[in-house]
Tab-separated table of C-alpha atoms and ligand atoms in Angstrom:
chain	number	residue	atom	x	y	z
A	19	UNK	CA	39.845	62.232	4.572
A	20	UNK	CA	42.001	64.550	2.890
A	21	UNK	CA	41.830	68.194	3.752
A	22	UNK	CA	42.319	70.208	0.340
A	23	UNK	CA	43.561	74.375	0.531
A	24	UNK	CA	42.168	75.920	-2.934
A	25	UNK	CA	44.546	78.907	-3.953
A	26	UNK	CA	42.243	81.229	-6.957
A	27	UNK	CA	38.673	80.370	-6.359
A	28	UNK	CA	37.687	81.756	-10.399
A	29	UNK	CA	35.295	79.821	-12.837
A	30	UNK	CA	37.581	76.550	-12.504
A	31	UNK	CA	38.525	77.044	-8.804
A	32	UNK	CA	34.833	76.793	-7.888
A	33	UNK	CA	34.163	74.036	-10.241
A	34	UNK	CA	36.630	71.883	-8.385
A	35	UNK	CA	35.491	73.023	-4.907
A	36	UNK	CA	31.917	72.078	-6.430
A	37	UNK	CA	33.109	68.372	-7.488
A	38	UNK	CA	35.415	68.121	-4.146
A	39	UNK	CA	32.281	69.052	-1.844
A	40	UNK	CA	29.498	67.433	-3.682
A	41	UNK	CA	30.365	65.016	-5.844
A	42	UNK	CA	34.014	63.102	-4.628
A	43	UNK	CA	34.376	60.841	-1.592
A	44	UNK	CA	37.534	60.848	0.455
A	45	UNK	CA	37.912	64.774	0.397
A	46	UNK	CA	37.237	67.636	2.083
A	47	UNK	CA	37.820	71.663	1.575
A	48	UNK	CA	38.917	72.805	4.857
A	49	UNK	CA	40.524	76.072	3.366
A	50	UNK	CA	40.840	78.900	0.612
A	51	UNK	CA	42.069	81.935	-0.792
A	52	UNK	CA	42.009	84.349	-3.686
A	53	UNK	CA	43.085	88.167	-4.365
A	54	UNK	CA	39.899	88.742	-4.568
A	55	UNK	CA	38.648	88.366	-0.783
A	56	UNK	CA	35.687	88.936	-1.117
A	57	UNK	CA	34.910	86.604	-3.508
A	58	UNK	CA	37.268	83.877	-1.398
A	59	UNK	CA	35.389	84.646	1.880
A	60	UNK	CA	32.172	84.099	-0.281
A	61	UNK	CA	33.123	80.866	-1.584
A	62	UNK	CA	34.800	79.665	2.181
A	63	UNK	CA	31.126	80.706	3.590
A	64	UNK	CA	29.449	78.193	1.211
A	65	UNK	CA	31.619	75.592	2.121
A	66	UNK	CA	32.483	75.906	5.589
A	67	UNK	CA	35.818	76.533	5.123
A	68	UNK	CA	38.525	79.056	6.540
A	69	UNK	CA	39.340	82.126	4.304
A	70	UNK	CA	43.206	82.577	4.146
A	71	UNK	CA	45.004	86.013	2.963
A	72	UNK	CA	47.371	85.398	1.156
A	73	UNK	CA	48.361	81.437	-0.881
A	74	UNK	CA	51.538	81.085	1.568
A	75	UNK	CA	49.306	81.451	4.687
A	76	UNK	CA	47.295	78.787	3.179
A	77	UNK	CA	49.550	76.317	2.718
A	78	UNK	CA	51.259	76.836	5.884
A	79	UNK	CA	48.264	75.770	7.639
A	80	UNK	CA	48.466	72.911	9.438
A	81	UNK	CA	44.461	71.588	8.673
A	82	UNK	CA	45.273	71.351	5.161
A	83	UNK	CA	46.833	68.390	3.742
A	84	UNK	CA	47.559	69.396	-0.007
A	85	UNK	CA	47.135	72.275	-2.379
A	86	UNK	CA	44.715	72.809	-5.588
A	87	UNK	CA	45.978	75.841	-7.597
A	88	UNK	CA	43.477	77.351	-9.528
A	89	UNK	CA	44.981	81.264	-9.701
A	90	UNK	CA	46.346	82.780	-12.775
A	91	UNK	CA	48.944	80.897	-14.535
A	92	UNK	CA	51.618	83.674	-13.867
A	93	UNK	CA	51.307	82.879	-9.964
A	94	UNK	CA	51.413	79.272	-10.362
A	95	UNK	CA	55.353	78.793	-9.967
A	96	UNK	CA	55.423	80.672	-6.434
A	97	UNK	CA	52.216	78.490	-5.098
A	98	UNK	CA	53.873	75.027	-6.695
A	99	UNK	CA	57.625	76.138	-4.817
A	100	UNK	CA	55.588	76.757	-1.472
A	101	UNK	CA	53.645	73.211	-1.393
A	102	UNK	CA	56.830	71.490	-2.414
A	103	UNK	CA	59.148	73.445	0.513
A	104	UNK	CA	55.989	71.983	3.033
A	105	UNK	CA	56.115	69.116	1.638
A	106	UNK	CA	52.083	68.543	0.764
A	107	UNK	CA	50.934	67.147	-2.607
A	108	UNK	CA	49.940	70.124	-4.928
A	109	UNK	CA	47.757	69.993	-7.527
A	110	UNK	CA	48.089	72.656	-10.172
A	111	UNK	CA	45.786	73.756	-12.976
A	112	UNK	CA	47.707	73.768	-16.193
A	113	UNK	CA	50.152	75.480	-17.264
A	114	UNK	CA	52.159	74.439	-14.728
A	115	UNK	CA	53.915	77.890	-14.926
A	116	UNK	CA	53.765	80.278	-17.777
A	117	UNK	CA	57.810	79.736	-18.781
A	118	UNK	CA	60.009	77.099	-19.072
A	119	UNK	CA	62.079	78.280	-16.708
A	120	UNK	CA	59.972	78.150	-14.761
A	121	UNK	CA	58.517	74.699	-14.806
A	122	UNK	CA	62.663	73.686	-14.261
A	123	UNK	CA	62.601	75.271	-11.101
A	124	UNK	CA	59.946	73.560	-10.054
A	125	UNK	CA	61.153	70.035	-11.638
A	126	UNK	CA	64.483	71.382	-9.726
A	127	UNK	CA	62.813	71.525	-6.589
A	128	UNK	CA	60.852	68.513	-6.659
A	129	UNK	CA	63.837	66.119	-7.160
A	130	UNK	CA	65.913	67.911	-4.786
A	131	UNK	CA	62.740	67.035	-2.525
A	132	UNK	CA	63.569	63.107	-3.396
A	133	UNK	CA	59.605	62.302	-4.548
A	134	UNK	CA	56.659	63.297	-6.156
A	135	UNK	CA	54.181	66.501	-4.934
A	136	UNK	CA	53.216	67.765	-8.038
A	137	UNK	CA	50.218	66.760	-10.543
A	138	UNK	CA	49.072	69.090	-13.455
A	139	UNK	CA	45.806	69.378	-14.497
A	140	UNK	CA	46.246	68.029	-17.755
A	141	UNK	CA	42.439	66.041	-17.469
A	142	UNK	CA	42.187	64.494	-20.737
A	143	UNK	CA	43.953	61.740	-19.794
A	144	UNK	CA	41.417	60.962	-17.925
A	145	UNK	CA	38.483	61.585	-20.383
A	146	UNK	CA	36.600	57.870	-21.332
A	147	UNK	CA	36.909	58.424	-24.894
A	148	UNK	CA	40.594	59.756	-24.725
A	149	UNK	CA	41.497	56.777	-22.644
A	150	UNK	CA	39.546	54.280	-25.154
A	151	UNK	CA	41.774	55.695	-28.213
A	152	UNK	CA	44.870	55.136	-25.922
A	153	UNK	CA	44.058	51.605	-25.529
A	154	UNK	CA	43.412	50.776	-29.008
A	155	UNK	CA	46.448	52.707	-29.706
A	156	UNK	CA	48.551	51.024	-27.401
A	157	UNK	CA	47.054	47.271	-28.268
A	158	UNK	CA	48.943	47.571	-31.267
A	159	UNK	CA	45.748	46.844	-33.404
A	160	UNK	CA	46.016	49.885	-36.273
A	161	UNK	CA	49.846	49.034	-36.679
A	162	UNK	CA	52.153	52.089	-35.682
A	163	UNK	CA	51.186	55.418	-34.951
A	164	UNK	CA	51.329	57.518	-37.996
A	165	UNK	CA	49.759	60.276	-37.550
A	166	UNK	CA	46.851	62.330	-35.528
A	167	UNK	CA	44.515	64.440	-37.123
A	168	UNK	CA	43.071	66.985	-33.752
A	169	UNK	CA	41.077	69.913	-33.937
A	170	UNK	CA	40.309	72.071	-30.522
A	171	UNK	CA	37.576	74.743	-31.079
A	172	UNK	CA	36.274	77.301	-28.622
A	173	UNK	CA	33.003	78.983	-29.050
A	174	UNK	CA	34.548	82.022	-28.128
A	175	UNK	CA	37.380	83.262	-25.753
A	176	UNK	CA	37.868	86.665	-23.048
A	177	UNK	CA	38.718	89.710	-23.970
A	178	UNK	CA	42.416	89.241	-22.146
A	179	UNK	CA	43.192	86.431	-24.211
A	180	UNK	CA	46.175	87.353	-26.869
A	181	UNK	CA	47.390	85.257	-29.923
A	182	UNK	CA	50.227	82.748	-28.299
A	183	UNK	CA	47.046	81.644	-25.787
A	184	UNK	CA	45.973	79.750	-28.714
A	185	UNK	CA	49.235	77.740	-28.136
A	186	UNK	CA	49.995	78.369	-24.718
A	187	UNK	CA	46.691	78.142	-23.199
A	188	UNK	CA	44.626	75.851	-25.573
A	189	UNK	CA	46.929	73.622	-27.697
A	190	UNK	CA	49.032	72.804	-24.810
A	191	UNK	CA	46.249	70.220	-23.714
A	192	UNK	CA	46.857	68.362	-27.071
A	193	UNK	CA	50.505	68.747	-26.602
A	194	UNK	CA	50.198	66.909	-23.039
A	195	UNK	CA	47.660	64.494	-24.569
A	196	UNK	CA	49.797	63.261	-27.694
A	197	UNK	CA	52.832	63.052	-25.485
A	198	UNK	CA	50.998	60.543	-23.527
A	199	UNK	CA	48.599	58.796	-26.402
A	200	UNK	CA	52.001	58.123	-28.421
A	201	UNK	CA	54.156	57.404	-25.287
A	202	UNK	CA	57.054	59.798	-26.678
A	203	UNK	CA	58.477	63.479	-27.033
A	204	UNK	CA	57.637	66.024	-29.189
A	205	UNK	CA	60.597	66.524	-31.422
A	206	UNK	CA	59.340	69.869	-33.711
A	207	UNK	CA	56.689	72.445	-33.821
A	208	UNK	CA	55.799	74.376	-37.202
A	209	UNK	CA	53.021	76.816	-36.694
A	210	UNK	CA	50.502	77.420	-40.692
A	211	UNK	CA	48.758	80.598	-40.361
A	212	UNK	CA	45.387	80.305	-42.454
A	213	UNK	CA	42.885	82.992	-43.757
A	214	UNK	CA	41.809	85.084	-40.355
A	215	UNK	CA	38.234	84.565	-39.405
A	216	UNK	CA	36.399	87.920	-38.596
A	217	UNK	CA	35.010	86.308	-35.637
A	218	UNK	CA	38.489	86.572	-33.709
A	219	UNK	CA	38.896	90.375	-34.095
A	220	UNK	CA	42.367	91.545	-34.280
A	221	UNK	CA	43.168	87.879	-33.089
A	222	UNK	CA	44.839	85.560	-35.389
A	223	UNK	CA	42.559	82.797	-35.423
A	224	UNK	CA	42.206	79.962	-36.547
A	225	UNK	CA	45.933	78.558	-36.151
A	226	UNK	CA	47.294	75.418	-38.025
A	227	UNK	CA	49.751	73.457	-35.702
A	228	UNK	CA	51.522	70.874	-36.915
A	229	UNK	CA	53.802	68.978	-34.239
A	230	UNK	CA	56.627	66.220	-35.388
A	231	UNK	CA	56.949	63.423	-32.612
A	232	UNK	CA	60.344	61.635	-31.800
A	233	UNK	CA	59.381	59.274	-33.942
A	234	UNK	CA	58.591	60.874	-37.327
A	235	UNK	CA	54.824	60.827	-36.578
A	236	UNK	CA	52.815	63.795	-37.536
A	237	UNK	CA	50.090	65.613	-35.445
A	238	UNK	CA	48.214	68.214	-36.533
A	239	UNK	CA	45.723	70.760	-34.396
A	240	UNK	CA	43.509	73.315	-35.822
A	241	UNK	CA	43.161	75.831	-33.221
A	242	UNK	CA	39.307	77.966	-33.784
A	243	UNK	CA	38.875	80.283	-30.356
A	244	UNK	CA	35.857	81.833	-31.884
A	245	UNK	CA	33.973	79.203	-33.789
A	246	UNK	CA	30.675	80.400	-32.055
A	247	UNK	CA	28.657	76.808	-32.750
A	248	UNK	CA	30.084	75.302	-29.658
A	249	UNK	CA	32.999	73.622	-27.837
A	250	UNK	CA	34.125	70.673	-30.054
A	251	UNK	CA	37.251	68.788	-29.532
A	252	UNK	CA	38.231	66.154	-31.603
A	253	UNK	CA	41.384	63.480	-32.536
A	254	UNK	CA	41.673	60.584	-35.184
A	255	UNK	CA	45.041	58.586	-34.842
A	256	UNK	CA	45.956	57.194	-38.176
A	257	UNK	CA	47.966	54.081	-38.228
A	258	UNK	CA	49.757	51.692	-40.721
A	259	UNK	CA	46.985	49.344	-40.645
A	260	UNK	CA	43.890	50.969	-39.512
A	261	UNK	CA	42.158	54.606	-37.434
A	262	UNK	CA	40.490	55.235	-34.643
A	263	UNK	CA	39.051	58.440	-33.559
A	264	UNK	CA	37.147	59.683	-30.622
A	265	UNK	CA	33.286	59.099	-31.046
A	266	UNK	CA	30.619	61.861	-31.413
A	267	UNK	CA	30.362	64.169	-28.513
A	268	UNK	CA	26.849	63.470	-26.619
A	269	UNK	CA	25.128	60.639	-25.594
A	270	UNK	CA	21.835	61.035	-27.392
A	271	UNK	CA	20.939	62.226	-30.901
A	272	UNK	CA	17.638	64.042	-31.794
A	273	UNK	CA	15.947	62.942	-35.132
A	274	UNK	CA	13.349	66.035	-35.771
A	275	UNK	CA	11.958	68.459	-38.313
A	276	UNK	CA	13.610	66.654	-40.974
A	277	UNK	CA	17.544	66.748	-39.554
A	278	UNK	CA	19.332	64.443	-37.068
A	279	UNK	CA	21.160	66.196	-34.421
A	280	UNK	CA	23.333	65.739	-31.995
A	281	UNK	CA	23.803	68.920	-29.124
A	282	UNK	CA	27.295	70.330	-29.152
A	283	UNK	CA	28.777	71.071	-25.604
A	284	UNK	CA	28.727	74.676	-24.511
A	285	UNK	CA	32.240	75.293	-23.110
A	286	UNK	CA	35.272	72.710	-21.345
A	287	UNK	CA	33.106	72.463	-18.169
A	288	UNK	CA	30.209	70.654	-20.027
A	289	UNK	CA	32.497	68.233	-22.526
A	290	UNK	CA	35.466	67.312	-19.613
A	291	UNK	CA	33.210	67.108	-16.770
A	292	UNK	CA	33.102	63.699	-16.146
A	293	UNK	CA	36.814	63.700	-16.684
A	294	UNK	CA	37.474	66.593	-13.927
A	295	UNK	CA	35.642	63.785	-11.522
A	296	UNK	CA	37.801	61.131	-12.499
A	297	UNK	CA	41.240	63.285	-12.548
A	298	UNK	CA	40.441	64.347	-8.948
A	299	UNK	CA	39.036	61.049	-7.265
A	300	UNK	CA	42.553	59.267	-8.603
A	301	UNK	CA	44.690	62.499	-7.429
A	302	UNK	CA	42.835	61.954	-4.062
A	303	UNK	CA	43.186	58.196	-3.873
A	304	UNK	CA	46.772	58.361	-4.510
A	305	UNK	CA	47.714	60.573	-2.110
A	306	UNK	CA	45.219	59.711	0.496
A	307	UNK	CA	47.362	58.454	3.427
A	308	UNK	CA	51.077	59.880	2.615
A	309	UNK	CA	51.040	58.379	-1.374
A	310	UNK	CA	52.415	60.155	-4.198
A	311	UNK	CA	50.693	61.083	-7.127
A	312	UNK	CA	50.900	59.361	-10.146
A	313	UNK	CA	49.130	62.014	-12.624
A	314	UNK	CA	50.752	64.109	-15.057
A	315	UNK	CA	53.892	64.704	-13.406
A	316	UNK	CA	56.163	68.612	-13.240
A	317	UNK	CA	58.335	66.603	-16.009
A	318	UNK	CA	54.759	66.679	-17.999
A	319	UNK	CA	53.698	70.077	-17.237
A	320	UNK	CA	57.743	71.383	-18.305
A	321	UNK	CA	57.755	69.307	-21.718
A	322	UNK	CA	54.458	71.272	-22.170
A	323	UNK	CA	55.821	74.503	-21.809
A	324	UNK	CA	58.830	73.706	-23.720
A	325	UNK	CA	57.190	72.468	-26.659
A	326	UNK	CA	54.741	75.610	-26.269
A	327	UNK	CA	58.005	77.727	-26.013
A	328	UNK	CA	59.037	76.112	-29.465
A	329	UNK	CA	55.295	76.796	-30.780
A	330	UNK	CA	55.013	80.352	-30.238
A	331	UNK	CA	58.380	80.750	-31.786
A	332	UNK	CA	57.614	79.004	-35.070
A	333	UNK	CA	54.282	81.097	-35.206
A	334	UNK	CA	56.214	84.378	-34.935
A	335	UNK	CA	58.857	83.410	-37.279
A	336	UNK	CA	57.293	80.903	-39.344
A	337	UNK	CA	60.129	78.124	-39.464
A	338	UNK	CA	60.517	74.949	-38.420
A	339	UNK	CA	61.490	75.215	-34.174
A	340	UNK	CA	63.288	72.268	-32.782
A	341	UNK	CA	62.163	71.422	-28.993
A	342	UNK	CA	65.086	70.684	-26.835
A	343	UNK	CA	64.302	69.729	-23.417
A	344	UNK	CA	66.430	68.910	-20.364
A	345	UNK	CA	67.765	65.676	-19.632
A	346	UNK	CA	64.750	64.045	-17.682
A	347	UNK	CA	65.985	63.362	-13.662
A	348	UNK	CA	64.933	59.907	-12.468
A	349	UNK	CA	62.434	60.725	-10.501
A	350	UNK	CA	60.134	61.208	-13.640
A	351	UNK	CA	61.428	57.834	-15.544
A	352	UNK	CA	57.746	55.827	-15.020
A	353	UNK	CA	55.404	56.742	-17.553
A	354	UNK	CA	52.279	58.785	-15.981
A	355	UNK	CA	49.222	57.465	-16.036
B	415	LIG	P1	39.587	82.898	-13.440
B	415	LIG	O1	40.099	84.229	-13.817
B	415	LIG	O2	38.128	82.643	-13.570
B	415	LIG	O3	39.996	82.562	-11.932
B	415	LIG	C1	41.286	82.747	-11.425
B	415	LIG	C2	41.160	83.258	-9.987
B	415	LIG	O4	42.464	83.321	-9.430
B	415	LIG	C3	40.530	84.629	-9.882
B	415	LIG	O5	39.465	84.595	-8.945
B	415	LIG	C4	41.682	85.513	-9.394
B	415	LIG	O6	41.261	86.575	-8.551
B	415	LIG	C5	42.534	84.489	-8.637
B	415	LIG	N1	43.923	84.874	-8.485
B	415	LIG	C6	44.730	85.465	-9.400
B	415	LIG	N2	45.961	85.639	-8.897
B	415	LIG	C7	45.942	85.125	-7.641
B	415	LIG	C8	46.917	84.972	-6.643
B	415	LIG	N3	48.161	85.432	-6.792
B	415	LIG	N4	46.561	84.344	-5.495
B	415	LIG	C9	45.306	83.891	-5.317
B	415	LIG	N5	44.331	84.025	-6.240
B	415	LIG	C10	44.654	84.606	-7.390
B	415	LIG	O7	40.414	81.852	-14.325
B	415	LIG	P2	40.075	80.318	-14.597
B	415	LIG	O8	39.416	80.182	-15.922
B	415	LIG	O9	39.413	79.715	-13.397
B	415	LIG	O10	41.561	79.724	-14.792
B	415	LIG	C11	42.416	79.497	-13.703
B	415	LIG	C12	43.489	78.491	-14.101
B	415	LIG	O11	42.867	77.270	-14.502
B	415	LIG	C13	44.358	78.923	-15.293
B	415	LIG	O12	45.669	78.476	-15.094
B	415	LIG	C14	43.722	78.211	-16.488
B	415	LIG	O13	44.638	77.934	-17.535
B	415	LIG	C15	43.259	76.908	-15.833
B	415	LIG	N6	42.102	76.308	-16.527
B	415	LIG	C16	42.159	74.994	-16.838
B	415	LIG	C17	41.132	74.417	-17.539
B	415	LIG	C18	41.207	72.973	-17.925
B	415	LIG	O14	40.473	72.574	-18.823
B	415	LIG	N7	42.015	72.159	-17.285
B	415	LIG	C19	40.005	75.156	-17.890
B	415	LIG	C20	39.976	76.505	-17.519
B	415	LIG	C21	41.021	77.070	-16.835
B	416	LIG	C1	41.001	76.932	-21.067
B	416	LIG	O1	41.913	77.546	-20.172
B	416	LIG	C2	41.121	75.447	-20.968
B	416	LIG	O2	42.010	74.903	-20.385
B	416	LIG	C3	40.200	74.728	-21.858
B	416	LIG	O3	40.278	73.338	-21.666
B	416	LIG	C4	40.575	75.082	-23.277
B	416	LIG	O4	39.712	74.431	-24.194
B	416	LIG	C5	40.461	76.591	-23.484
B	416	LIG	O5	40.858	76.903	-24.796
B	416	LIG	C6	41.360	77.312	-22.502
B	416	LIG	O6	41.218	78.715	-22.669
């Protein structure tokens, strides 16, 4: 059984703590914390679990086994530095940390460390349809990669979120997820700014990214954070020979008055939920008994905020940015699953 410590116990923290108490085998919550104590001691009440100050005094504690950070990405970096100097598995909600820097430090620490803590919550790699593309992809059956077509809408988005969220906060779960469907870096980012839809306010929305892999392949994202008619996430690789795409989004369709529907998922919760499960019963069975896990790795989650780094630059200045990234340490050589 491993005993998890949840650090921010928000919309997602809770969702997890729901999954990791009702759903997943293998796992219990024996502790939490948030700024908010009330809202901690609250959630530790529901679960049975012990309500802990402050994230350090959580992780300290000897009943808890590894780390699930669901706080603010700004207070990631100190929460990910304080698993890896105990020396318990920590999962961390994406962004890994909110600047590159950052995520080095933490890559920094983790090698000097000797072996792998850290998994990011990067869950689309473990989304069924996702995966399916990947295969297809990878069985060499549409000829090389070409390109990949990917649009990420949001109904609608808080009040706090500000324009390089669109990159840093939305797009940077298709710039983990083509890194891994095409097996390779991301080499440039060019940002196309399109006519502003009055649904986003002062927000510039929607956003046209268009990222150039190692390669030469081509990916674009439209980015809509306001699209009101739903969540809606979609990808289509093109290759020499052949496409593939991910299928429609629910499993039933409803022929009625005339029109042939099929519902729309409200927000990430609804469409990834099955994924969620998955990514956490694998992060759990891989560490379960002194393993390492084998997710998307610190090496991931800086590549993502490098290439977001490069992003946000080309939408404030327009140009082409190149991504440079560090020379990758050993430890990170195995592709992530
Ligand atoms: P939220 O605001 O609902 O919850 C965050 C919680 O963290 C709040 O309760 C807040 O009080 C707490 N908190 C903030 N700073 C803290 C600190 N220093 N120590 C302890 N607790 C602290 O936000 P959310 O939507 O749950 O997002 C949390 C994280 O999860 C973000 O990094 C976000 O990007 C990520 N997220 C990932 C996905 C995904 O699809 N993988 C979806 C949503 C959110
Ligand atoms: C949110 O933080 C997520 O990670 C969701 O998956 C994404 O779709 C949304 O745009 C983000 O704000």
């Amino acid at each position: 059984m491993v005993r998890v410590g949840v650090i921010g116990t928000g919309m997602i923290g809770q969702d997890h703590i729901r999954r990791m108490t009702q759903v997943l085998a293998g796992v219990r919550v024996a502790a939490v914390t948030d700024v908010d104590a009330s809202v901690a001691a609250a959630v530790a009440e529901k679960v049975g679990a012990t309500a802990h100050a402050t994230g350090e005094d959580l992780v300290a504690d000897p009943e808890v086994d590894a780390i699930v950070v669901c706080s603010w990405g700004p207070t990631h970096e100190q929460y990910v530095l304080a698993s890896i100097a105990a020396g318990k598995p920590v999962f961390c909600e994406k962004p890994l940390a909110t600047t590159q820097e950052a995520c080095l430090r933490i890559v920094e620490a983790e090698v000097a460390h000797g072996s792998r803590l850290v998994q990011v919550g990067y869950m689309r790699r473990y989304d069924a349809a996702y995966r399916a593309l990947k295969k297809v992809v990878d069985s060499g059956e549409l000829g090389a990669p070409l390109m990949m077509h990917c649009a990420h809408r949001n109904a609608s988005v808080p009040p706090h979120y500000t324009k390089d969220m669109a990159i840093t906060d939305t797009a940077v779960h298709e710039i983990d997820m083509v890194r891994w469907m095409f097996g390779e870096e991301i080499a440039a980012a060019r940002v196309l700014v399109p006519r502003r839809s009055a649904n986003g306010g002062e927000l510039q929305d929607p956003l046209f990214l268009v990222l150039e892999m190692a390669s030469g392949a081509l990916v674009d994202v439209e980015i809509s954070v306001n699209i009101r008619y739903g969540y809606d996430i979609r990808g289509e690789v093109v290759g020499e020979s052949g496409t593939a795409a991910l299928g429609e989004l629910s499993p039933i369709s409803v022929r009625a008055a005339g029109r042939f529907a099929t519902p729309v998922p409200l927000d990430w919760r609804e469409r990834f939920l099955a994924a969620y499960d998955v990514e956490f019963q694998e992060w759990i069975a891989s560490i379960a008994g002194g393993g390492a896990p084998v997710g998307p790795s610190a090496w991931d989650g800086y590549a993502a905020a490098v290439v977001s780094d490069a992003a946000v630059a080309a939408l404030d200045s327009g140009d082409r940015v190149a991504v440079v990234l560090a020379e990758k340490p050993k430890l990170y050589l195995e592709a992530t699953s």
